[in-house]
mmCIF file of C-alpha atoms and ligand atoms in Angstrom:
data_model
loop_
_atom_site.group_PDB
_atom_site.id
_atom_site.type_symbol
_atom_site.label_atom_id
_atom_site.label_comp_id
_atom_site.label_asym_id
_atom_site.label_seq_id
_atom_site.Cartn_x
_atom_site.Cartn_y
_atom_site.Cartn_z
ATOM 1 C CA MET A 1 0.919 -23.539 -13.358
ATOM 2 C CA GLN A 2 2.019 -20.003 -12.664
ATOM 3 C CA GLU A 3 -0.212 -17.055 -13.306
ATOM 4 C CA PHE A 4 0.062 -14.658 -16.302
ATOM 5 C CA PRO A 5 1.084 -11.123 -15.484
ATOM 6 C CA LYS A 6 -1.491 -8.951 -13.728
ATOM 7 C CA ASN A 7 -3.929 -7.090 -16.029
ATOM 8 C CA PHE A 8 -3.067 -9.472 -18.893
ATOM 9 C CA PHE A 9 -5.379 -8.918 -21.888
ATOM 10 C CA TRP A 10 -7.455 -11.938 -22.839
ATOM 11 C CA GLY A 11 -9.729 -11.962 -25.790
ATOM 12 C CA ALA A 12 -10.185 -12.451 -29.504
ATOM 13 C CA SER A 13 -9.496 -10.562 -32.747
ATOM 14 C CA THR A 14 -11.689 -9.811 -35.710
ATOM 15 C CA ALA A 15 -11.653 -7.654 -38.867
ATOM 16 C CA SER A 16 -14.507 -5.625 -40.410
ATOM 17 C CA HIS A 17 -14.613 -7.207 -43.891
ATOM 18 C CA GLN A 18 -14.444 -10.675 -42.508
ATOM 19 C CA ILE A 19 -17.399 -10.409 -40.121
ATOM 20 C CA GLU A 20 -19.599 -7.300 -40.637
ATOM 21 C CA GLY A 21 -21.315 -8.119 -43.926
ATOM 22 C CA GLY A 22 -22.608 -5.566 -46.423
ATOM 23 C CA THR A 23 -19.257 -3.888 -47.137
ATOM 24 C CA LEU A 24 -18.532 -2.069 -50.420
ATOM 25 C CA ASN A 25 -14.810 -1.830 -50.956
ATOM 26 C CA ASP A 26 -12.051 -3.121 -53.302
ATOM 27 C CA TRP A 27 -12.358 -6.649 -51.973
ATOM 28 C CA SER A 28 -16.129 -6.925 -52.229
ATOM 29 C CA GLU A 29 -15.840 -5.883 -55.933
ATOM 30 C CA TRP A 30 -12.935 -8.210 -56.567
ATOM 31 C CA GLU A 31 -14.897 -11.150 -55.044
ATOM 32 C CA LYS A 32 -17.701 -10.697 -57.533
ATOM 33 C CA GLU A 33 -15.317 -10.787 -60.428
ATOM 34 C CA ASN A 34 -13.273 -13.757 -59.161
ATOM 35 C CA ALA A 35 -15.754 -16.090 -57.388
ATOM 36 C CA VAL A 36 -16.298 -18.446 -60.290
ATOM 37 C CA ARG A 37 -12.562 -18.678 -61.042
ATOM 38 C CA LEU A 38 -11.748 -19.316 -57.374
ATOM 39 C CA ALA A 39 -14.320 -22.104 -57.138
ATOM 40 C CA GLY A 40 -12.978 -23.625 -60.341
ATOM 41 C CA GLU A 41 -9.404 -23.666 -59.021
ATOM 42 C CA ALA A 42 -10.368 -25.065 -55.597
ATOM 43 C CA GLU A 43 -9.715 -28.791 -56.315
ATOM 44 C CA LEU A 44 -6.323 -28.076 -57.723
ATOM 45 C CA LYS A 45 -5.358 -25.867 -54.733
ATOM 46 C CA PHE A 46 -6.990 -27.768 -51.875
ATOM 47 C CA GLY A 47 -7.725 -31.256 -53.193
ATOM 48 C CA TYR A 48 -4.691 -32.574 -51.333
ATOM 49 C CA LEU A 49 -5.883 -31.532 -47.922
ATOM 50 C CA GLU A 50 -7.043 -34.064 -45.381
ATOM 51 C CA SER A 51 -10.144 -31.876 -44.914
ATOM 52 C CA TRP A 52 -11.003 -31.913 -48.671
ATOM 53 C CA PRO A 53 -13.896 -34.395 -48.370
ATOM 54 C CA GLN A 54 -15.523 -32.081 -45.778
ATOM 55 C CA ILE A 55 -14.774 -28.816 -47.478
ATOM 56 C CA LYS A 56 -15.209 -29.551 -51.183
ATOM 57 C CA GLY A 57 -18.917 -28.687 -51.309
ATOM 58 C CA GLU A 58 -18.223 -25.205 -50.064
ATOM 59 C CA ALA A 59 -14.826 -24.762 -51.756
ATOM 60 C CA MET A 60 -16.196 -25.600 -55.219
ATOM 61 C CA ASN A 61 -19.253 -23.287 -54.849
ATOM 62 C CA PRO A 62 -18.740 -19.737 -56.140
ATOM 63 C CA SER A 63 -20.990 -18.305 -53.410
ATOM 64 C CA ASN A 64 -18.345 -19.390 -50.834
ATOM 65 C CA TYR A 65 -16.132 -16.613 -52.267
ATOM 66 C CA ILE A 66 -18.549 -13.740 -51.809
ATOM 67 C CA SER A 67 -18.351 -12.089 -48.394
ATOM 68 C CA GLY A 68 -21.988 -10.922 -48.660
ATOM 69 C CA ARG A 69 -23.544 -10.554 -45.230
ATOM 70 C CA ALA A 70 -20.569 -12.451 -43.620
ATOM 71 C CA CYS A 71 -21.428 -13.003 -39.953
ATOM 72 C CA ASP A 72 -23.809 -10.053 -39.908
ATOM 73 C CA PHE A 73 -21.711 -8.583 -37.130
ATOM 74 C CA TYR A 74 -22.812 -5.201 -38.393
ATOM 75 C CA ASN A 75 -26.301 -5.801 -36.949
ATOM 76 C CA ARG A 76 -25.416 -8.329 -34.266
ATOM 77 C CA PHE A 77 -22.333 -6.770 -32.587
ATOM 78 C CA GLU A 78 -24.122 -6.293 -29.250
ATOM 79 C CA GLU A 79 -24.950 -9.972 -28.858
ATOM 80 C CA ASP A 80 -21.522 -11.006 -30.113
ATOM 81 C CA LEU A 81 -19.721 -8.790 -27.610
ATOM 82 C CA GLU A 82 -22.022 -10.146 -24.945
ATOM 83 C CA LEU A 83 -20.938 -13.610 -25.979
ATOM 84 C CA ALA A 84 -17.265 -12.616 -25.747
ATOM 85 C CA LYS A 85 -17.926 -11.192 -22.324
ATOM 86 C CA SER A 86 -19.668 -14.393 -21.212
ATOM 87 C CA LEU A 87 -16.448 -16.217 -22.265
ATOM 88 C CA ASN A 88 -14.530 -14.058 -19.784
ATOM 89 C CA HIS A 89 -12.713 -12.017 -22.415
ATOM 90 C CA ASN A 90 -11.453 -8.654 -21.136
ATOM 91 C CA ALA A 91 -10.332 -7.377 -24.523
ATOM 92 C CA PHE A 92 -11.538 -7.328 -28.143
ATOM 93 C CA ARG A 93 -9.878 -6.385 -31.359
ATOM 94 C CA PHE A 94 -11.907 -5.104 -34.235
ATOM 95 C CA SER A 95 -11.206 -3.024 -37.271
ATOM 96 C CA ILE A 96 -12.923 0.134 -38.628
ATOM 97 C CA GLU A 97 -14.044 -0.184 -42.247
ATOM 98 C CA TRP A 98 -12.601 2.841 -43.979
ATOM 99 C CA SER A 99 -15.046 2.480 -46.887
ATOM 100 C CA ARG A 100 -18.016 2.857 -44.506
ATOM 101 C CA ILE A 101 -16.659 5.964 -42.807
ATOM 102 C CA GLU A 102 -15.488 7.761 -45.898
ATOM 103 C CA PRO A 103 -17.322 6.357 -48.910
ATOM 104 C CA GLU A 104 -16.233 9.489 -50.828
ATOM 105 C CA ARG A 105 -13.101 11.484 -50.275
ATOM 106 C CA GLY A 106 -13.547 13.953 -47.461
ATOM 107 C CA LYS A 107 -17.188 12.968 -46.826
ATOM 108 C CA PHE A 108 -17.381 11.310 -43.469
ATOM 109 C CA ASP A 109 -20.456 9.334 -42.588
ATOM 110 C CA GLU A 110 -21.397 10.366 -39.027
ATOM 111 C CA LYS A 111 -23.922 7.554 -38.748
ATOM 112 C CA GLU A 112 -21.277 4.933 -39.326
ATOM 113 C CA ILE A 113 -18.891 6.661 -36.929
ATOM 114 C CA ALA A 114 -21.636 6.597 -34.310
ATOM 115 C CA ARG A 115 -22.058 2.828 -34.858
ATOM 116 C CA TYR A 116 -18.369 2.191 -34.135
ATOM 117 C CA LYS A 117 -18.650 4.450 -31.060
ATOM 118 C CA ARG A 118 -21.420 2.259 -29.835
ATOM 119 C CA ILE A 119 -19.052 -0.720 -30.182
ATOM 120 C CA VAL A 120 -16.430 1.038 -28.129
ATOM 121 C CA ASP A 121 -19.023 2.150 -25.521
ATOM 122 C CA SER A 122 -20.443 -1.356 -25.319
ATOM 123 C CA LEU A 123 -16.938 -2.794 -24.728
ATOM 124 C CA ARG A 124 -16.162 -0.190 -22.079
ATOM 125 C CA LYS A 125 -19.482 -0.983 -20.341
ATOM 126 C CA LYS A 126 -18.562 -4.608 -20.267
ATOM 127 C CA GLY A 127 -15.077 -3.918 -18.875
ATOM 128 C CA MET A 128 -13.443 -4.960 -22.102
ATOM 129 C CA GLU A 129 -10.472 -3.151 -23.614
ATOM 130 C CA PRO A 130 -10.975 -2.162 -27.278
ATOM 131 C CA PHE A 131 -8.032 -2.733 -29.681
ATOM 132 C CA VAL A 132 -8.896 -0.767 -32.772
ATOM 133 C CA THR A 133 -7.355 -1.573 -36.142
ATOM 134 C CA LEU A 134 -7.477 1.293 -38.662
ATOM 135 C CA TRP A 135 -6.680 -0.756 -41.731
ATOM 136 C CA HIS A 136 -7.194 -4.441 -42.176
ATOM 137 C CA TRP A 137 -6.545 -4.778 -45.982
ATOM 138 C CA THR A 138 -9.687 -3.229 -47.502
ATOM 139 C CA ILE A 139 -9.816 0.199 -49.121
ATOM 140 C CA PRO A 140 -12.725 2.405 -50.337
ATOM 141 C CA LEU A 141 -13.376 2.310 -54.049
ATOM 142 C CA TRP A 142 -12.147 5.889 -54.517
ATOM 143 C CA VAL A 143 -8.875 4.973 -52.981
ATOM 144 C CA ARG A 144 -8.635 1.906 -55.247
ATOM 145 C CA ASP A 145 -9.285 4.138 -58.225
ATOM 146 C CA GLN A 146 -6.495 6.551 -57.355
ATOM 147 C CA GLY A 147 -4.058 3.658 -57.390
ATOM 148 C CA GLY A 148 -4.513 2.185 -53.887
ATOM 149 C CA TRP A 149 -1.413 2.003 -51.721
ATOM 150 C CA GLU A 150 0.826 2.508 -54.790
ATOM 151 C CA SER A 151 -0.257 6.181 -54.682
ATOM 152 C CA LYS A 152 1.395 8.574 -52.274
ATOM 153 C CA LYS A 153 -1.973 10.255 -51.899
ATOM 154 C CA THR A 154 -3.302 7.212 -50.155
ATOM 155 C CA ALA A 155 -0.951 7.540 -47.186
ATOM 156 C CA ASP A 156 -2.217 11.186 -46.769
ATOM 157 C CA ASP A 157 -5.828 10.194 -47.139
ATOM 158 C CA PHE A 158 -5.360 7.379 -44.625
ATOM 159 C CA GLY A 159 -3.927 10.023 -42.214
ATOM 160 C CA GLU A 160 -7.078 12.141 -42.565
ATOM 161 C CA PHE A 161 -9.356 9.174 -42.019
ATOM 162 C CA SER A 162 -7.260 8.094 -38.964
ATOM 163 C CA GLN A 163 -7.232 11.548 -37.497
ATOM 164 C CA LYS A 164 -10.996 11.715 -37.818
ATOM 165 C CA MET A 165 -11.245 8.419 -35.921
ATOM 166 C CA ALA A 166 -8.864 9.525 -33.206
ATOM 167 C CA GLU A 167 -10.898 12.681 -32.698
ATOM 168 C CA SER A 168 -14.232 10.848 -32.744
ATOM 169 C CA PHE A 169 -13.201 8.347 -30.126
ATOM 170 C CA GLY A 170 -12.049 11.109 -27.850
ATOM 171 C CA GLY A 171 -9.668 9.251 -25.585
ATOM 172 C CA LYS A 172 -12.003 6.248 -25.242
ATOM 173 C CA VAL A 173 -9.605 4.083 -27.218
ATOM 174 C CA ARG A 174 -6.204 3.487 -25.729
ATOM 175 C CA PHE A 175 -4.782 0.798 -28.098
ATOM 176 C CA TRP A 176 -4.561 1.603 -31.835
ATOM 177 C CA ILE A 177 -3.321 -0.780 -34.487
ATOM 178 C CA THR A 178 -2.589 1.290 -37.600
ATOM 179 C CA LEU A 179 -1.951 -1.561 -40.074
ATOM 180 C CA ASN A 180 -2.615 -5.262 -40.149
ATOM 181 C CA GLU A 181 0.177 -7.419 -41.594
ATOM 182 C CA PRO A 182 1.516 -4.924 -44.138
ATOM 183 C CA GLU A 183 4.086 -7.356 -45.521
ATOM 184 C CA ILE A 184 1.525 -10.161 -46.097
ATOM 185 C CA TYR A 185 -0.707 -7.723 -47.962
ATOM 186 C CA SER A 186 1.976 -6.220 -50.137
ATOM 187 C CA ASN A 187 3.326 -9.667 -50.960
ATOM 188 C CA ALA A 188 -0.003 -11.235 -51.873
ATOM 189 C CA SER A 189 -1.411 -8.187 -53.686
ATOM 190 C CA TYR A 190 1.693 -6.899 -55.507
ATOM 191 C CA LEU A 191 4.281 -9.719 -55.773
ATOM 192 C CA LYS A 192 2.293 -12.992 -55.907
ATOM 193 C CA GLY A 193 -0.583 -11.156 -57.515
ATOM 194 C CA CYS A 194 -3.294 -13.362 -55.942
ATOM 195 C CA TRP A 195 -5.194 -10.655 -54.026
ATOM 196 C CA PRO A 196 -6.627 -7.449 -55.341
ATOM 197 C CA PRO A 197 -5.299 -5.586 -57.332
ATOM 198 C CA GLN A 198 -3.475 -8.742 -58.492
ATOM 199 C CA LYS A 199 -0.191 -7.190 -59.606
ATOM 200 C CA LYS A 200 3.127 -8.917 -59.953
ATOM 201 C CA ASN A 201 5.593 -6.150 -59.959
ATOM 202 C CA ILE A 202 8.505 -5.717 -57.688
ATOM 203 C CA PHE A 203 8.526 -1.903 -58.104
ATOM 204 C CA ALA A 204 4.905 -1.629 -57.254
ATOM 205 C CA TYR A 205 5.493 -3.917 -54.302
ATOM 206 C CA LEU A 206 8.304 -1.707 -52.933
ATOM 207 C CA LYS A 207 6.240 1.367 -53.420
ATOM 208 C CA VAL A 208 3.340 -0.120 -51.503
ATOM 209 C CA PHE A 209 5.599 -1.414 -48.759
ATOM 210 C CA ASN A 210 7.203 1.997 -48.280
ATOM 211 C CA ASN A 211 3.924 3.888 -48.488
ATOM 212 C CA LEU A 212 2.510 1.671 -45.769
ATOM 213 C CA ALA A 213 5.479 2.463 -43.532
ATOM 214 C CA LYS A 214 5.028 6.170 -44.202
ATOM 215 C CA ALA A 215 1.350 5.970 -43.495
ATOM 216 C CA HIS A 216 2.008 4.310 -40.149
ATOM 217 C CA LYS A 217 4.510 6.929 -39.062
ATOM 218 C CA ASN A 218 2.198 9.746 -40.154
ATOM 219 C CA VAL A 219 -0.743 8.291 -38.258
ATOM 220 C CA TYR A 220 1.390 7.696 -35.194
ATOM 221 C CA ASP A 221 2.097 11.438 -34.982
ATOM 222 C CA LEU A 222 -1.499 12.396 -35.653
ATOM 223 C CA ILE A 223 -2.972 10.135 -32.965
ATOM 224 C CA LYS A 224 -0.334 11.157 -30.465
ATOM 225 C CA LYS A 225 -1.084 14.812 -31.036
ATOM 226 C CA ASN A 226 -4.710 14.120 -30.321
ATOM 227 C CA ASP A 227 -4.059 11.886 -27.300
ATOM 228 C CA PRO A 228 -0.509 11.639 -25.907
ATOM 229 C CA GLN A 229 -1.625 8.647 -23.793
ATOM 230 C CA ALA A 230 -2.662 6.567 -26.810
ATOM 231 C CA GLN A 231 -0.695 3.401 -27.365
ATOM 232 C CA ILE A 232 0.053 2.782 -31.048
ATOM 233 C CA GLY A 233 1.319 -0.350 -32.775
ATOM 234 C CA ILE A 234 0.913 -2.531 -35.795
ATOM 235 C CA ALA A 235 -0.177 -6.137 -36.116
ATOM 236 C CA LYS A 236 2.918 -7.812 -37.501
ATOM 237 C CA HIS A 237 2.858 -11.297 -39.002
ATOM 238 C CA ASN A 238 6.114 -12.977 -37.966
ATOM 239 C CA ILE A 239 7.218 -16.470 -38.925
ATOM 240 C CA TYR A 240 9.602 -18.475 -36.852
ATOM 241 C CA PHE A 241 12.391 -19.740 -39.132
ATOM 242 C CA GLU A 242 14.373 -22.544 -37.605
ATOM 243 C CA ALA A 243 17.889 -23.223 -39.081
ATOM 244 C CA TYR A 244 18.018 -27.004 -39.031
ATOM 245 C CA GLN A 245 20.926 -28.312 -36.908
ATOM 246 C CA ASN A 246 22.244 -24.779 -36.874
ATOM 247 C CA LYS A 247 24.150 -25.517 -40.103
ATOM 248 C CA PHE A 248 25.923 -22.524 -41.672
ATOM 249 C CA GLY A 249 23.930 -22.455 -44.894
ATOM 250 C CA ASN A 250 20.667 -22.798 -42.994
ATOM 251 C CA ARG A 251 21.643 -19.957 -40.689
ATOM 252 C CA LEU A 252 22.398 -17.745 -43.605
ATOM 253 C CA MET A 253 19.038 -18.469 -45.145
ATOM 254 C CA LYS A 254 17.394 -17.762 -41.812
ATOM 255 C CA LYS A 255 19.064 -14.412 -41.610
ATOM 256 C CA ALA A 256 17.784 -13.473 -45.053
ATOM 257 C CA ALA A 257 14.307 -14.714 -44.338
ATOM 258 C CA ASP A 258 14.138 -12.939 -40.973
ATOM 259 C CA TRP A 259 15.148 -9.744 -42.629
ATOM 260 C CA TRP A 260 12.679 -10.054 -45.475
ATOM 261 C CA TRP A 261 9.653 -11.238 -43.523
ATOM 262 C CA ASN A 262 10.084 -10.413 -39.913
ATOM 263 C CA PHE A 263 12.187 -7.339 -39.311
ATOM 264 C CA ARG A 264 12.278 -5.148 -42.426
ATOM 265 C CA PHE A 265 8.991 -3.355 -41.764
ATOM 266 C CA LEU A 266 9.484 -3.092 -38.042
ATOM 267 C CA ASP A 267 12.943 -1.587 -38.577
ATOM 268 C CA LYS A 268 11.431 1.139 -40.689
ATOM 269 C CA ILE A 269 8.903 2.174 -38.067
ATOM 270 C CA LYS A 270 10.442 1.177 -34.726
ATOM 271 C CA ASN A 271 10.947 4.746 -33.569
ATOM 272 C CA LYS A 272 7.248 5.368 -33.833
ATOM 273 C CA LEU A 273 5.865 2.347 -32.141
ATOM 274 C CA ASP A 274 4.582 1.905 -28.548
ATOM 275 C CA PHE A 275 3.962 -1.838 -28.736
ATOM 276 C CA ILE A 276 4.336 -4.664 -31.175
ATOM 277 C CA GLY A 277 1.245 -6.660 -32.064
ATOM 278 C CA LEU A 278 2.372 -10.155 -33.026
ATOM 279 C CA ASN A 279 0.234 -12.231 -35.356
ATOM 280 C CA TYR A 280 1.719 -15.694 -35.157
ATOM 281 C CA TYR A 281 0.771 -18.628 -37.399
ATOM 282 C CA PHE A 282 3.820 -20.138 -39.108
ATOM 283 C CA TYR A 283 6.918 -22.060 -38.255
ATOM 284 C CA SER A 284 9.216 -22.724 -41.129
ATOM 285 C CA LEU A 285 11.984 -25.304 -40.972
ATOM 286 C CA ILE A 286 15.048 -24.415 -43.098
ATOM 287 C CA ASP A 287 17.048 -27.399 -44.235
ATOM 288 C CA GLU A 288 18.789 -26.453 -47.439
ATOM 289 C CA GLY A 289 15.459 -24.959 -48.504
ATOM 290 C CA PHE A 290 12.468 -23.315 -46.869
ATOM 291 C CA GLY A 291 9.430 -25.031 -45.385
ATOM 292 C CA LYS A 292 10.994 -28.432 -44.769
ATOM 293 C CA ASN A 293 8.448 -28.998 -42.074
ATOM 294 C CA ARG A 294 7.488 -32.453 -40.867
ATOM 295 C CA ASN A 295 3.786 -31.508 -40.834
ATOM 296 C CA GLN A 296 2.867 -33.908 -38.156
ATOM 297 C CA ALA A 297 -0.303 -32.110 -37.199
ATOM 298 C CA VAL A 298 -1.972 -29.704 -39.601
ATOM 299 C CA SER A 299 -5.044 -27.450 -39.608
ATOM 300 C CA ASP A 300 -7.946 -27.780 -42.081
ATOM 301 C CA MET A 301 -5.911 -25.504 -44.337
ATOM 302 C CA GLY A 302 -2.859 -27.722 -44.178
ATOM 303 C CA TRP A 303 -0.915 -25.239 -42.006
ATOM 304 C CA GLU A 304 1.459 -27.020 -39.663
ATOM 305 C CA LEU A 305 0.518 -26.786 -36.025
ATOM 306 C CA ARG A 306 3.728 -26.073 -34.148
ATOM 307 C CA PRO A 307 2.729 -23.944 -31.099
ATOM 308 C CA GLU A 308 6.238 -23.838 -29.664
ATOM 309 C CA GLY A 309 7.282 -21.559 -32.565
ATOM 310 C CA ILE A 310 5.557 -18.673 -30.789
ATOM 311 C CA ARG A 311 8.144 -18.812 -27.959
ATOM 312 C CA HIS A 312 10.953 -18.302 -30.459
ATOM 313 C CA ALA A 313 9.033 -15.611 -32.409
ATOM 314 C CA LEU A 314 8.529 -13.722 -29.154
ATOM 315 C CA LYS A 315 12.149 -14.029 -28.111
ATOM 316 C CA GLU A 316 13.232 -12.759 -31.490
ATOM 317 C CA LEU A 317 11.222 -9.545 -30.946
ATOM 318 C CA LYS A 318 12.820 -8.871 -27.549
ATOM 319 C CA ASN A 319 15.551 -6.671 -29.033
ATOM 320 C CA TYR A 320 12.986 -4.031 -29.945
ATOM 321 C CA ASN A 321 12.418 -3.411 -26.234
ATOM 322 C CA LYS A 322 8.662 -2.852 -26.622
ATOM 323 C CA PRO A 323 5.676 -4.504 -24.953
ATOM 324 C CA ILE A 324 4.177 -7.221 -27.072
ATOM 325 C CA ILE A 325 0.538 -8.146 -27.439
ATOM 326 C CA ILE A 326 -0.348 -11.263 -29.399
ATOM 327 C CA THR A 327 -2.890 -9.652 -31.753
ATOM 328 C CA GLU A 328 -3.631 -12.939 -33.646
ATOM 329 C CA ASN A 329 -2.985 -16.638 -33.276
ATOM 330 C CA GLY A 330 -5.303 -19.420 -34.227
ATOM 331 C CA LEU A 331 -6.174 -22.211 -36.653
ATOM 332 C CA ALA A 332 -8.864 -23.389 -39.087
ATOM 333 C CA ASP A 333 -10.391 -26.388 -37.262
ATOM 334 C CA ARG A 334 -14.050 -26.946 -38.091
ATOM 335 C CA ASP A 335 -14.421 -29.974 -35.812
ATOM 336 C CA ASP A 336 -12.504 -28.345 -32.948
ATOM 337 C CA LYS A 337 -10.171 -31.375 -32.972
ATOM 338 C CA HIS A 338 -6.963 -29.517 -32.223
ATOM 339 C CA ARG A 339 -7.982 -26.084 -30.889
ATOM 340 C CA SER A 340 -7.967 -26.866 -27.128
ATOM 341 C CA TRP A 341 -4.581 -28.537 -27.320
ATOM 342 C CA PHE A 342 -3.306 -25.738 -29.576
ATOM 343 C CA ILE A 343 -4.387 -22.971 -27.217
ATOM 344 C CA LEU A 344 -2.930 -24.757 -24.182
ATOM 345 C CA GLU A 345 0.405 -25.380 -25.849
ATOM 346 C CA THR A 346 0.616 -21.891 -27.227
ATOM 347 C CA LEU A 347 -0.073 -20.380 -23.819
ATOM 348 C CA LYS A 348 2.540 -22.596 -22.222
ATOM 349 C CA ASN A 349 5.089 -21.344 -24.659
ATOM 350 C CA ILE A 350 4.078 -17.765 -24.103
ATOM 351 C CA GLN A 351 4.647 -18.313 -20.407
ATOM 352 C CA LYS A 352 8.070 -19.690 -21.124
ATOM 353 C CA ALA A 353 8.930 -16.588 -23.174
ATOM 354 C CA ILE A 354 7.657 -14.381 -20.323
ATOM 355 C CA ALA A 355 9.831 -16.312 -17.908
ATOM 356 C CA GLN A 356 12.774 -15.576 -20.218
ATOM 357 C CA GLY A 357 12.147 -11.874 -19.959
ATOM 358 C CA VAL A 358 9.801 -11.091 -22.924
ATOM 359 C CA ASP A 359 7.282 -8.422 -22.037
ATOM 360 C CA VAL A 360 4.017 -9.977 -23.239
ATOM 361 C CA ARG A 361 0.907 -8.100 -22.192
ATOM 362 C CA GLY A 362 -1.952 -10.023 -23.836
ATOM 363 C CA TYR A 363 -3.249 -12.811 -26.043
ATOM 364 C CA LEU A 364 -6.052 -12.232 -28.563
ATOM 365 C CA HIS A 365 -7.120 -15.397 -30.359
ATOM 366 C CA TRP A 366 -7.987 -15.371 -33.986
ATOM 367 C CA SER A 367 -10.937 -15.315 -34.072
ATOM 368 C CA LEU A 368 -14.030 -14.870 -32.002
ATOM 369 C CA LEU A 369 -16.333 -16.103 -34.853
ATOM 370 C CA ASP A 370 -15.908 -18.237 -37.913
ATOM 371 C CA ASN A 371 -15.485 -15.680 -40.727
ATOM 372 C CA PHE A 372 -14.729 -14.858 -44.284
ATOM 373 C CA GLU A 373 -11.132 -15.956 -44.979
ATOM 374 C CA TRP A 374 -10.355 -13.655 -47.982
ATOM 375 C CA ASP A 375 -9.638 -15.540 -51.205
ATOM 376 C CA LYS A 376 -10.472 -18.920 -49.449
ATOM 377 C CA GLY A 377 -13.935 -17.710 -48.556
ATOM 378 C CA PHE A 378 -16.045 -19.212 -45.743
ATOM 379 C CA TRP A 379 -14.829 -22.832 -45.556
ATOM 380 C CA PRO A 380 -11.908 -22.267 -43.182
ATOM 381 C CA ARG A 381 -13.345 -22.150 -39.677
ATOM 382 C CA PHE A 382 -11.218 -20.064 -37.322
ATOM 383 C CA GLY A 383 -13.913 -19.280 -34.704
ATOM 384 C CA LEU A 384 -13.950 -19.975 -31.024
ATOM 385 C CA VAL A 385 -17.613 -19.672 -31.848
ATOM 386 C CA GLU A 386 -19.114 -21.554 -34.771
ATOM 387 C CA VAL A 387 -21.390 -19.619 -37.138
ATOM 388 C CA ASP A 388 -24.172 -21.254 -39.088
ATOM 389 C CA TYR A 389 -24.179 -19.027 -42.168
ATOM 390 C CA LYS A 390 -27.761 -19.933 -43.075
ATOM 391 C CA THR A 391 -29.429 -19.105 -39.768
ATOM 392 C CA MET A 392 -26.616 -16.908 -38.315
ATOM 393 C CA GLU A 393 -26.892 -18.990 -35.178
ATOM 394 C CA ARG A 394 -23.806 -18.892 -33.003
ATOM 395 C CA LYS A 395 -22.571 -22.027 -31.197
ATOM 396 C CA ILE A 396 -19.768 -21.988 -28.649
ATOM 397 C CA ARG A 397 -17.090 -24.562 -29.399
ATOM 398 C CA PRO A 398 -15.723 -26.683 -26.511
ATOM 399 C CA SER A 399 -12.276 -25.078 -26.895
ATOM 400 C CA ALA A 400 -13.836 -21.672 -26.280
ATOM 401 C CA ARG A 401 -15.103 -22.918 -22.923
ATOM 402 C CA LEU A 402 -11.610 -24.167 -22.015
ATOM 403 C CA TYR A 403 -10.146 -20.787 -23.115
ATOM 404 C CA ALA A 404 -12.836 -19.007 -21.070
ATOM 405 C CA ARG A 405 -11.649 -20.760 -17.884
ATOM 406 C CA ILE A 406 -8.041 -19.690 -18.611
ATOM 407 C CA CYS A 407 -9.175 -16.142 -19.203
ATOM 408 C CA LYS A 408 -11.039 -16.115 -15.883
ATOM 409 C CA GLU A 409 -8.222 -17.637 -13.798
ATOM 410 C CA ASN A 410 -5.438 -15.774 -15.594
ATOM 411 C CA LYS A 411 -3.497 -19.055 -15.639
ATOM 412 C CA ILE A 412 -3.343 -22.328 -17.501
ATOM 413 C CA ILE A 413 -5.647 -24.892 -15.780
HETATM 414 O O1 IFM B 1 -7.911 -14.168 -41.418
HETATM 415 C C1 IFM B 1 -6.633 -13.709 -41.376
HETATM 416 C C2 IFM B 1 -6.559 -12.307 -40.896
HETATM 417 O O2 IFM B 1 -7.330 -11.438 -41.630
HETATM 418 C C3 IFM B 1 -5.115 -11.784 -40.925
HETATM 419 N N1 IFM B 1 -4.225 -12.722 -40.299
HETATM 420 C C4 IFM B 1 -4.304 -14.086 -40.623
HETATM 421 C C5 IFM B 1 -5.760 -14.580 -40.507
HETATM 422 C C6 IFM B 1 -5.872 -16.093 -40.822
HETATM 423 O O3 IFM B 1 -5.421 -16.337 -42.146
#
């Protein structure tokens, strides 16, 4: 097998609310109000899954839906980064929890900033490249109370917070991800209404979508002013839509879906973007309707496992002419039945895309640790490393060891 490009980034991705524990933000408050409801709905939502007999104990228990101390990464980051290093990772993506840094408007908590600086320093000492996400879905309570992302003020406030971060890290961070999956968030929170603040309103949705784009562009300028060398991108969740048999109607539907899901946000911000972070999870077959997938292999969450989709998703981003870093890709697989195969097949397809001229610079698996999967809680297990939530013990899964060998050799073995 051929090698990946020189200096390829290998590692894993995480997000503050999902691993740190002890956060106080719009999500932590929403969890408390909704845990009992979510546990009550679990059988209806997940009862059909193959994994149901294994997950039902957790999924029907309200405490599953409270992020609480999560993986306690807040206190254990040093040992977790050491673990990542021992697995030959040379990069690590984490997010800064806005609500910790600025619990009240304009009042920055220097102690918390210092803690994130320690994470960056620790990564640098280990020879690992930090990829810093500035917003991964959670907002401070005062931002929630002023109307969240529906309010124009929020984009300005986010700018101030981001500028403070850029100044604080003083050139030690090269890669910044302003926003994580803005379209998934605006859809789930403002159209489907299943995430906080649970609205179902197309006007609110459009406002949020546009405010997020504005926020990105503003932060791009602010960070660049502070450090012209900084590389700024977003983590974009793209789906590969396949038009079955290339039929005309299917092609038309693909075009609409691509615009809605994949390219609309990128088109708004493409002039202020140094790289594209691709979060890839879904392949959707269009055959006179969406999602006509065969579902031959699925994850514990019932998501179809079609690793070849990533090759197409990458090729479809080629027109933007930007370097691409896979900022997320992974699966919920508690018994580690599919993960090794999935990683291998995914990487083979990334290599094919590279051979076809796509400029891919890195692969960050989701996720380093099992973690808190938002409105599903703790039962989905995405970690290369298993977490025992009672003892907080970490256990390296076999797939993580296989991945570690690939990271070391810079090629598929
Ligand atoms: O856990 C999430 C992450 O926060 C955003 N991207 C998808 C992951 C898996 O659902």
